């Protein structure tokens, strides 16, 4: 028996694989600090939980419209208007079972063999795999720490061909935390305006997690000429600490939203009715709790950046948003561990840190940019201090 060619083209998610490894080590009673998972350590706000409980009591436990209840679509429309100055009708909104599902629907509904998708690297692990699953070809644009992990308009221009179906823009970024300003997006948008056959996937999942007063911008807002061919994707997972509830959503052209709904109608059907009710409360409710959480994340970012930059051979840029840092460590490649192992790749570095320092991170190779590590700092300052201390010691022990 054989699995399909489409399945064979993809890899299991490296970030989820590391999360499972950490669960397993912890189950064995090993003191490992997990900095691999991309989820806030905060709990879902109580008012959101209450809305879910109320939905269950009120019998909202049945199938809903395939791509979202009217109540949730209205809450999303209000959110896009309030936060992004974007106007959508209900037939321009798709609600899915998590942000990853939004991506899956959008790409599987539109990509044919031979189509290219331009992806800035480092990238979120799922973009290339979903493109490959759909039969397309990822085309990468590399931007390292010295470029602030942000691509330039000339690079974008050079990457677009007649075969380009989508360009992905993710700001703030997973895995680097880098965010594009309105001016930077406008400059990229001017390139995109010259290529009317290209769709734009704006992944705004970390919109609310920005530091030092950095102002969020999204491309359809900054370049209204691109509104007609941009899918502005978002979700409740990160901002509202609702990763387990599985609700993602997007606003875009009606034809694309309809196509995504058609695919969803034959795969998952509607997202959980209870999670949708909870998401209505999240989006319509008091957003003030976010400020406190973002302030906590900012303190953790500063702690981690400062401790990692104390390591000889490691360079950790200070990101504008999200809850990840992406230190580069080219100078540590080729060094030898106390047990005599030569660290030849970032994957081996991650293995060394897990085995010897008992700290779990994810290797840069998983995000298409090496040698580097992604560290998620969505955990307490005490644990972060301990983890970074262990990484410092492990790196100092390399010869
Ligand atoms: C950039 C980005 N987009 C989308 C998602 C999807 O989030 P979820 O499927 O958990 O809603 C993630 C999750 O890690 C992400 O980092």
CSV table of C-alpha atoms and ligand atoms in Angstrom, one decimal:
chain,number,residue,atom,x,y,z
A,1,UNK,CA,0.0,0.0,0.0
A,2,UNK,CA,1.3,3.5,-0.8
A,3,UNK,CA,0.4,7.0,0.3
A,4,UNK,CA,-0.5,9.6,-2.4
A,5,UNK,CA,2.0,11.6,-4.4
A,6,UNK,CA,0.5,14.7,-2.9
A,7,UNK,CA,1.1,13.5,0.7
A,8,UNK,CA,4.6,12.4,-0.2
A,9,UNK,CA,5.5,15.9,-1.2
A,10,UNK,CA,5.0,17.3,2.3
A,11,UNK,CA,6.7,17.0,5.6
A,12,UNK,CA,5.1,16.8,9.1
A,13,UNK,CA,5.1,20.2,10.8
A,14,UNK,CA,8.6,20.6,12.4
A,15,UNK,CA,7.2,22.8,15.1
A,16,UNK,CA,4.4,20.4,16.1
A,17,UNK,CA,7.0,17.5,16.0
A,18,UNK,CA,9.2,19.4,18.5
A,19,UNK,CA,6.1,20.0,20.7
A,20,UNK,CA,5.3,16.3,20.7
A,21,UNK,CA,9.0,15.5,21.6
A,22,UNK,CA,8.8,17.9,24.6
A,23,UNK,CA,5.5,16.3,25.8
A,24,UNK,CA,7.2,12.9,25.6
A,25,UNK,CA,10.3,14.0,27.5
A,26,UNK,CA,8.1,15.7,30.2
A,27,UNK,CA,6.1,12.5,30.5
A,28,UNK,CA,9.3,10.7,31.3
A,29,UNK,CA,9.9,13.2,34.1
A,30,UNK,CA,12.7,15.0,32.3
A,31,UNK,CA,13.1,18.7,33.2
A,32,UNK,CA,12.9,20.2,29.7
A,33,UNK,CA,12.0,23.8,28.9
A,34,UNK,CA,9.8,24.0,25.8
A,35,UNK,CA,10.5,27.1,23.7
A,36,UNK,CA,9.4,25.4,20.5
A,37,UNK,CA,5.6,25.8,20.5
A,38,UNK,CA,4.0,28.8,18.8
A,39,UNK,CA,1.3,29.5,21.4
A,40,UNK,CA,0.8,32.0,24.1
A,41,UNK,CA,1.1,30.7,27.7
A,42,UNK,CA,-1.8,33.0,28.7
A,43,UNK,CA,-5.2,31.5,29.1
A,44,UNK,CA,-8.3,32.2,27.0
A,45,UNK,CA,-10.0,35.2,28.6
A,46,UNK,CA,-12.8,34.3,31.0
A,47,UNK,CA,-15.4,36.3,29.0
A,48,UNK,CA,-14.7,34.2,26.0
A,49,UNK,CA,-15.0,31.0,28.0
A,50,UNK,CA,-18.3,32.2,29.4
A,51,UNK,CA,-19.6,32.8,25.9
A,52,UNK,CA,-18.7,29.3,24.9
A,53,UNK,CA,-20.4,27.8,28.0
A,54,UNK,CA,-23.5,29.9,27.3
A,55,UNK,CA,-23.5,28.8,23.6
A,56,UNK,CA,-23.5,25.1,24.8
A,57,UNK,CA,-26.4,25.8,27.2
A,58,UNK,CA,-28.3,27.7,24.5
A,59,UNK,CA,-28.1,24.7,22.3
A,60,UNK,CA,-25.7,26.2,19.7
A,61,UNK,CA,-24.4,22.7,19.2
A,62,UNK,CA,-25.5,22.0,15.7
A,63,UNK,CA,-24.1,22.4,12.2
A,64,UNK,CA,-23.8,26.1,11.2
A,65,UNK,CA,-23.4,27.7,7.8
A,66,UNK,CA,-20.3,26.1,6.2
A,67,UNK,CA,-18.0,29.1,6.2
A,68,UNK,CA,-19.3,30.8,9.4
A,69,UNK,CA,-22.3,32.0,11.3
A,70,UNK,CA,-23.8,35.3,10.3
A,71,UNK,CA,-23.0,36.5,13.9
A,72,UNK,CA,-19.3,35.7,13.6
A,73,UNK,CA,-19.1,37.1,10.1
A,74,UNK,CA,-20.6,40.4,11.3
A,75,UNK,CA,-18.0,40.4,14.2
A,76,UNK,CA,-15.2,39.9,11.7
A,77,UNK,CA,-16.6,42.6,9.4
A,78,UNK,CA,-16.6,45.0,12.4
A,79,UNK,CA,-13.1,44.0,13.3
A,80,UNK,CA,-11.7,44.6,9.8
A,81,UNK,CA,-13.5,48.0,9.7
A,82,UNK,CA,-12.3,49.0,13.2
A,83,UNK,CA,-8.7,47.8,13.1
A,84,UNK,CA,-7.8,47.9,9.4
A,85,UNK,CA,-10.1,50.3,7.6
A,86,UNK,CA,-11.2,47.4,5.3
A,87,UNK,CA,-14.9,47.0,4.3
A,88,UNK,CA,-16.2,43.5,3.5
A,89,UNK,CA,-19.7,42.1,3.0
A,90,UNK,CA,-20.6,38.7,4.4
A,91,UNK,CA,-19.9,36.9,1.1
A,92,UNK,CA,-16.4,38.2,1.4
A,93,UNK,CA,-15.7,36.5,4.7
A,94,UNK,CA,-14.6,32.9,5.3
A,95,UNK,CA,-14.4,31.3,8.7
A,96,UNK,CA,-12.3,28.1,9.0
A,97,UNK,CA,-11.0,25.7,11.6
A,98,UNK,CA,-7.9,27.7,12.4
A,99,UNK,CA,-5.5,29.9,10.5
A,100,UNK,CA,-3.8,26.9,9.0
A,101,UNK,CA,-7.1,25.8,7.5
A,102,UNK,CA,-7.7,29.2,6.0
A,103,UNK,CA,-4.3,28.8,4.2
A,104,UNK,CA,-5.1,25.2,3.2
A,105,UNK,CA,-8.5,26.2,1.7
A,106,UNK,CA,-7.2,29.2,-0.1
A,107,UNK,CA,-4.2,27.4,-1.7
A,108,UNK,CA,-6.0,24.1,-2.5
A,109,UNK,CA,-8.9,26.0,-4.1
A,110,UNK,CA,-6.7,28.0,-6.4
A,111,UNK,CA,-3.3,26.4,-7.2
A,112,UNK,CA,-2.8,24.2,-10.3
A,113,UNK,CA,0.4,22.2,-11.1
A,114,UNK,CA,3.0,24.6,-12.4
A,115,UNK,CA,1.7,27.6,-10.4
A,116,UNK,CA,4.3,29.4,-8.3
A,117,UNK,CA,3.9,30.9,-4.9
A,118,UNK,CA,6.4,33.5,-3.7
A,119,UNK,CA,7.3,33.1,-0.1
A,120,UNK,CA,9.7,35.3,1.9
A,121,UNK,CA,12.2,33.2,4.0
A,122,UNK,CA,12.4,32.6,6.9
A,123,UNK,CA,8.8,31.6,6.6
A,124,UNK,CA,6.1,29.9,8.7
A,125,UNK,CA,6.6,26.2,8.2
A,126,UNK,CA,3.2,25.5,6.6
A,127,UNK,CA,3.4,27.8,3.6
A,128,UNK,CA,5.7,25.7,1.3
A,129,UNK,CA,4.1,22.4,2.4
A,130,UNK,CA,0.6,23.5,1.6
A,131,UNK,CA,1.7,24.9,-1.7
A,132,UNK,CA,3.4,21.6,-2.5
A,133,UNK,CA,0.4,19.6,-1.4
A,134,UNK,CA,-1.7,21.7,-3.7
A,135,UNK,CA,0.6,20.9,-6.6
A,136,UNK,CA,2.3,24.3,-6.8
A,137,UNK,CA,5.9,25.3,-6.6
A,138,UNK,CA,7.2,27.5,-3.7
A,139,UNK,CA,9.6,30.3,-4.8
A,140,UNK,CA,11.6,31.7,-1.9
A,141,UNK,CA,13.0,35.2,-1.4
A,142,UNK,CA,15.7,35.2,1.4
A,143,UNK,CA,16.0,38.1,3.8
A,144,UNK,CA,18.4,37.6,6.8
A,145,UNK,CA,19.0,39.4,10.0
A,146,UNK,CA,21.1,42.1,8.3
A,147,UNK,CA,18.0,43.0,6.3
A,148,UNK,CA,15.8,42.9,9.4
A,149,UNK,CA,14.3,39.7,8.0
A,150,UNK,CA,12.3,41.8,5.5
A,151,UNK,CA,12.3,41.5,1.7
A,152,UNK,CA,13.0,44.4,-0.6
A,153,UNK,CA,10.8,45.5,-3.6
A,154,UNK,CA,13.5,44.6,-6.1
A,155,UNK,CA,13.7,41.1,-4.7
A,156,UNK,CA,9.9,40.8,-5.0
A,157,UNK,CA,10.0,42.1,-8.6
A,158,UNK,CA,12.7,39.5,-9.5
A,159,UNK,CA,10.7,36.6,-8.0
A,160,UNK,CA,7.5,37.2,-9.8
A,161,UNK,CA,7.0,35.4,-13.1
A,162,UNK,CA,4.0,34.7,-15.5
A,163,UNK,CA,3.4,31.6,-13.4
A,164,UNK,CA,3.1,33.4,-10.0
A,165,UNK,CA,-0.3,32.7,-8.5
A,166,UNK,CA,0.2,34.0,-5.0
A,167,UNK,CA,2.7,36.2,-3.0
A,168,UNK,CA,2.7,35.6,0.8
A,169,UNK,CA,3.2,38.4,3.2
A,170,UNK,CA,3.3,37.7,6.9
A,171,UNK,CA,3.7,40.6,9.3
A,172,UNK,CA,4.5,40.3,12.2
A,173,UNK,CA,6.3,37.2,11.1
A,174,UNK,CA,6.5,33.7,12.4
A,175,UNK,CA,9.4,32.8,12.9
A,176,UNK,CA,11.3,36.1,13.1
A,177,UNK,CA,8.9,38.6,14.7
A,178,UNK,CA,9.8,41.1,12.0
A,179,UNK,CA,7.0,43.5,11.0
A,180,UNK,CA,6.6,45.7,7.9
A,181,UNK,CA,5.7,49.3,8.3
A,182,UNK,CA,3.0,50.9,6.2
A,183,UNK,CA,5.7,52.5,4.0
A,184,UNK,CA,7.5,49.2,3.5
A,185,UNK,CA,4.3,47.5,2.6
A,186,UNK,CA,3.4,50.3,0.2
A,187,UNK,CA,6.8,49.9,-1.6
A,188,UNK,CA,6.1,46.1,-2.0
A,189,UNK,CA,2.5,46.9,-3.0
A,190,UNK,CA,3.8,49.1,-5.9
A,191,UNK,CA,5.6,46.1,-7.3
A,192,UNK,CA,2.4,43.9,-6.9
A,193,UNK,CA,0.3,46.6,-8.6
A,194,UNK,CA,2.4,46.0,-11.7
A,195,UNK,CA,1.5,42.3,-11.8
A,196,UNK,CA,-2.3,42.0,-11.9
A,197,UNK,CA,-2.4,38.2,-12.3
A,198,UNK,CA,-0.9,37.8,-8.7
A,199,UNK,CA,-3.0,37.1,-5.6
A,200,UNK,CA,-1.8,38.3,-2.2
A,201,UNK,CA,-2.0,36.2,1.0
A,202,UNK,CA,-1.7,38.7,3.8
A,203,UNK,CA,-1.2,36.6,7.0
A,204,UNK,CA,-2.0,39.0,9.9
A,205,UNK,CA,-2.2,36.4,12.6
A,206,UNK,CA,0.1,38.3,14.9
A,207,UNK,CA,-1.5,41.7,14.2
A,208,UNK,CA,-2.1,42.6,17.9
A,209,UNK,CA,1.3,41.5,19.2
A,210,UNK,CA,3.5,44.5,18.4
A,211,UNK,CA,6.0,46.4,20.6
A,212,UNK,CA,7.4,49.9,21.2
A,213,UNK,CA,4.4,51.5,19.6
A,214,UNK,CA,4.9,49.9,16.2
A,215,UNK,CA,1.8,50.5,14.1
A,216,UNK,CA,0.2,47.6,12.4
A,217,UNK,CA,-0.5,47.8,8.7
A,218,UNK,CA,-1.9,45.4,6.1
A,219,UNK,CA,-1.4,45.5,2.4
A,220,UNK,CA,-5.0,45.8,1.3
A,221,UNK,CA,-5.4,48.8,3.5
A,222,UNK,CA,-2.1,50.5,2.5
A,223,UNK,CA,-2.6,49.7,-1.3
A,224,UNK,CA,-6.3,49.9,-2.0
A,225,UNK,CA,-5.6,49.0,-5.6
A,226,UNK,CA,-4.7,45.5,-4.3
A,227,UNK,CA,-7.9,45.0,-2.3
A,228,UNK,CA,-9.6,43.1,-5.1
A,229,UNK,CA,-6.9,40.4,-5.1
A,230,UNK,CA,-5.8,40.2,-1.5
A,231,UNK,CA,-6.9,37.6,1.0
A,232,UNK,CA,-6.5,39.2,4.4
A,233,UNK,CA,-6.1,36.3,6.8
A,234,UNK,CA,-6.3,36.4,10.6
A,235,UNK,CA,-7.6,34.4,13.5
A,236,UNK,CA,-8.2,34.3,17.2
A,237,UNK,CA,-5.5,31.8,18.0
A,238,UNK,CA,-2.7,34.1,19.0
A,239,UNK,CA,-4.3,37.4,20.1
A,240,UNK,CA,-6.9,35.8,22.3
A,241,UNK,CA,-4.8,32.7,23.4
A,242,UNK,CA,-7.3,30.4,21.6
A,243,UNK,CA,-5.0,28.0,19.8
A,244,UNK,CA,-7.1,25.0,20.8
A,245,UNK,CA,-10.4,26.4,19.7
A,246,UNK,CA,-9.4,26.3,16.0
A,247,UNK,CA,-10.9,29.4,14.5
A,248,UNK,CA,-9.2,31.3,11.6
A,249,UNK,CA,-10.8,33.7,9.2
A,250,UNK,CA,-10.2,35.8,6.1
A,251,UNK,CA,-11.6,38.6,4.1
A,252,UNK,CA,-11.2,38.8,0.3
A,253,UNK,CA,-12.8,38.7,-3.1
A,254,UNK,CA,-16.2,37.0,-3.2
A,255,UNK,CA,-15.2,34.4,-5.9
A,256,UNK,CA,-12.3,33.2,-3.7
A,257,UNK,CA,-14.3,33.1,-0.5
A,258,UNK,CA,-17.0,31.0,-2.4
A,259,UNK,CA,-14.3,28.7,-3.7
A,260,UNK,CA,-12.9,28.2,-0.2
A,261,UNK,CA,-16.4,27.5,1.1
A,262,UNK,CA,-16.9,24.8,-1.7
A,263,UNK,CA,-13.8,23.0,-0.6
A,264,UNK,CA,-14.7,23.3,3.1
A,265,UNK,CA,-18.2,22.0,2.4
A,266,UNK,CA,-16.6,18.7,1.2
A,267,UNK,CA,-13.9,18.5,3.9
A,268,UNK,CA,-14.4,19.8,7.4
A,269,UNK,CA,-17.9,21.5,7.0
A,270,UNK,CA,-18.4,24.3,9.5
A,271,UNK,CA,-15.8,25.2,12.2
A,272,UNK,CA,-17.0,24.2,15.7
A,273,UNK,CA,-20.3,26.0,16.5
A,274,UNK,CA,-19.1,26.6,20.1
A,275,UNK,CA,-15.7,28.0,19.0
A,276,UNK,CA,-17.5,30.3,16.6
A,277,UNK,CA,-19.7,31.6,19.4
A,278,UNK,CA,-16.6,32.1,21.6
A,279,UNK,CA,-14.9,34.0,18.8
A,280,UNK,CA,-17.9,36.4,18.5
A,281,UNK,CA,-17.3,37.3,22.1
A,282,UNK,CA,-13.5,37.6,21.6
A,283,UNK,CA,-13.8,40.0,18.6
A,284,UNK,CA,-16.7,42.0,20.0
A,285,UNK,CA,-15.6,42.1,23.6
A,286,UNK,CA,-13.4,44.5,25.6
A,287,UNK,CA,-9.9,44.3,24.0
A,288,UNK,CA,-8.1,46.0,26.9
A,289,UNK,CA,-6.6,42.7,28.3
A,290,UNK,CA,-4.4,42.7,25.2
A,291,UNK,CA,-2.4,45.7,26.3
A,292,UNK,CA,-1.3,43.9,29.5
A,293,UNK,CA,-0.4,40.8,27.7
A,294,UNK,CA,1.6,42.6,25.0
A,295,UNK,CA,3.5,44.5,27.7
A,296,UNK,CA,4.4,41.2,29.3
A,297,UNK,CA,5.6,39.8,25.9
A,298,UNK,CA,7.7,42.9,25.3
A,299,UNK,CA,9.5,42.4,28.7
A,300,UNK,CA,10.2,38.8,27.8
A,301,UNK,CA,11.4,39.8,24.3
A,302,UNK,CA,13.9,42.2,25.9
A,303,UNK,CA,15.1,39.6,28.4
A,304,UNK,CA,15.6,36.9,25.7
A,305,UNK,CA,17.3,39.2,23.2
A,306,UNK,CA,19.7,40.5,25.8
A,307,UNK,CA,20.6,37.1,27.2
A,308,UNK,CA,21.1,35.5,23.7
A,309,UNK,CA,23.2,38.4,22.5
A,310,UNK,CA,25.6,37.7,25.4
A,311,UNK,CA,26.5,34.5,23.7
A,312,UNK,CA,29.7,34.6,21.7
A,313,UNK,CA,28.9,33.7,18.1
A,314,UNK,CA,25.1,34.4,18.3
A,315,UNK,CA,23.3,37.4,16.9
A,316,UNK,CA,19.8,37.9,18.0
A,317,UNK,CA,17.9,40.8,16.3
A,318,UNK,CA,15.2,42.6,18.4
A,319,UNK,CA,11.9,41.8,16.6
A,320,UNK,CA,9.0,44.3,16.3
A,321,UNK,CA,6.3,41.8,17.1
A,322,UNK,CA,5.0,38.2,17.6
A,323,UNK,CA,6.5,36.1,20.3
A,324,UNK,CA,9.5,34.7,18.6
A,325,UNK,CA,13.2,35.5,18.3
A,326,UNK,CA,15.3,34.2,15.5
A,327,UNK,CA,19.0,34.3,16.4
A,328,UNK,CA,21.6,33.5,13.8
A,329,UNK,CA,24.8,31.6,14.9
A,330,UNK,CA,27.0,31.0,11.9
A,331,UNK,CA,30.1,31.3,14.0
A,332,UNK,CA,29.1,28.3,16.2
A,333,UNK,CA,28.8,25.9,13.2
A,334,UNK,CA,31.8,23.6,13.1
A,335,UNK,CA,32.4,23.8,16.8
A,336,UNK,CA,32.7,20.6,18.9
A,337,UNK,CA,30.5,19.7,21.9
A,338,UNK,CA,32.1,18.4,25.2
A,339,UNK,CA,31.1,14.9,24.0
A,340,UNK,CA,33.1,15.4,20.8
A,341,UNK,CA,30.3,15.9,18.4
A,342,UNK,CA,30.9,18.5,15.7
A,343,UNK,CA,27.9,20.8,15.3
A,344,UNK,CA,27.5,20.9,11.5
A,345,UNK,CA,23.9,22.2,11.1
A,346,UNK,CA,21.3,24.1,13.1
A,347,UNK,CA,19.4,20.9,13.4
A,348,UNK,CA,22.3,19.4,15.3
A,349,UNK,CA,22.5,22.5,17.4
A,350,UNK,CA,18.9,22.1,18.4
A,351,UNK,CA,19.6,18.4,19.2
A,352,UNK,CA,22.5,19.4,21.3
A,353,UNK,CA,20.5,22.0,23.2
A,354,UNK,CA,17.7,19.5,23.8
A,355,UNK,CA,20.0,16.7,25.0
A,356,UNK,CA,22.5,18.7,27.0
A,357,UNK,CA,20.7,22.0,28.0
A,358,UNK,CA,17.2,20.5,28.1
A,359,UNK,CA,15.9,23.4,26.2
A,360,UNK,CA,13.6,22.8,23.1
A,361,UNK,CA,13.9,25.2,20.2
A,362,UNK,CA,13.2,24.7,16.5
A,363,UNK,CA,16.0,24.7,13.9
A,364,UNK,CA,16.1,27.4,11.3
A,365,UNK,CA,16.1,24.9,8.5
A,366,UNK,CA,12.5,24.2,9.2
A,367,UNK,CA,11.8,27.9,8.3
A,368,UNK,CA,14.0,27.9,5.3
A,369,UNK,CA,16.8,30.0,6.7
A,370,UNK,CA,20.0,28.6,8.4
A,371,UNK,CA,21.9,28.5,10.6
A,372,UNK,CA,19.5,29.9,13.1
A,373,UNK,CA,17.0,28.9,15.8
A,374,UNK,CA,13.5,29.9,16.5
A,375,UNK,CA,12.8,30.5,20.1
A,376,UNK,CA,9.2,31.2,21.3
A,377,UNK,CA,9.3,33.4,24.4
A,378,UNK,CA,5.6,32.8,25.3
A,379,UNK,CA,6.5,31.5,28.7
A,380,UNK,CA,7.3,33.0,32.1
A,381,UNK,CA,10.3,35.3,32.7
A,382,UNK,CA,11.6,32.8,35.3
A,383,UNK,CA,11.6,29.9,32.8
A,384,UNK,CA,13.0,32.1,30.1
A,385,UNK,CA,15.9,33.2,32.3
A,386,UNK,CA,16.6,29.6,33.2
A,387,UNK,CA,16.4,28.5,29.6
A,388,UNK,CA,18.6,31.3,28.2
A,389,UNK,CA,21.1,30.6,31.0
A,390,UNK,CA,21.2,26.9,30.0
A,391,UNK,CA,21.7,27.9,26.3
A,392,UNK,CA,24.5,30.3,27.3
A,393,UNK,CA,26.2,27.5,29.2
A,394,UNK,CA,25.8,25.0,26.4
A,395,UNK,CA,27.2,27.4,23.9
A,396,UNK,CA,30.1,28.4,26.1
A,397,UNK,CA,31.0,24.7,26.4
A,398,UNK,CA,31.5,24.4,22.6
A,399,UNK,CA,35.1,24.4,21.4
B,1,LIG,C1,2.0,33.1,10.7
B,1,LIG,C2,0.9,32.1,11.1
B,1,LIG,N1,-0.2,32.1,10.4
B,1,LIG,C3,-1.2,31.2,10.7
B,1,LIG,C4,-1.0,30.4,11.8
B,1,LIG,C5,-2.1,29.4,12.1
B,1,LIG,O1,-2.7,29.5,13.3
B,1,LIG,P1,-3.8,28.5,13.8
B,1,LIG,O2,-4.0,27.4,12.7
B,1,LIG,O3,-3.4,27.9,15.0
B,1,LIG,O4,-5.0,29.3,13.9
B,1,LIG,C6,0.1,30.4,12.6
B,1,LIG,C7,0.3,29.5,13.7
B,1,LIG,O5,1.4,29.2,14.2
B,1,LIG,C8,1.1,31.3,12.2
B,1,LIG,O6,2.3,31.4,12.9
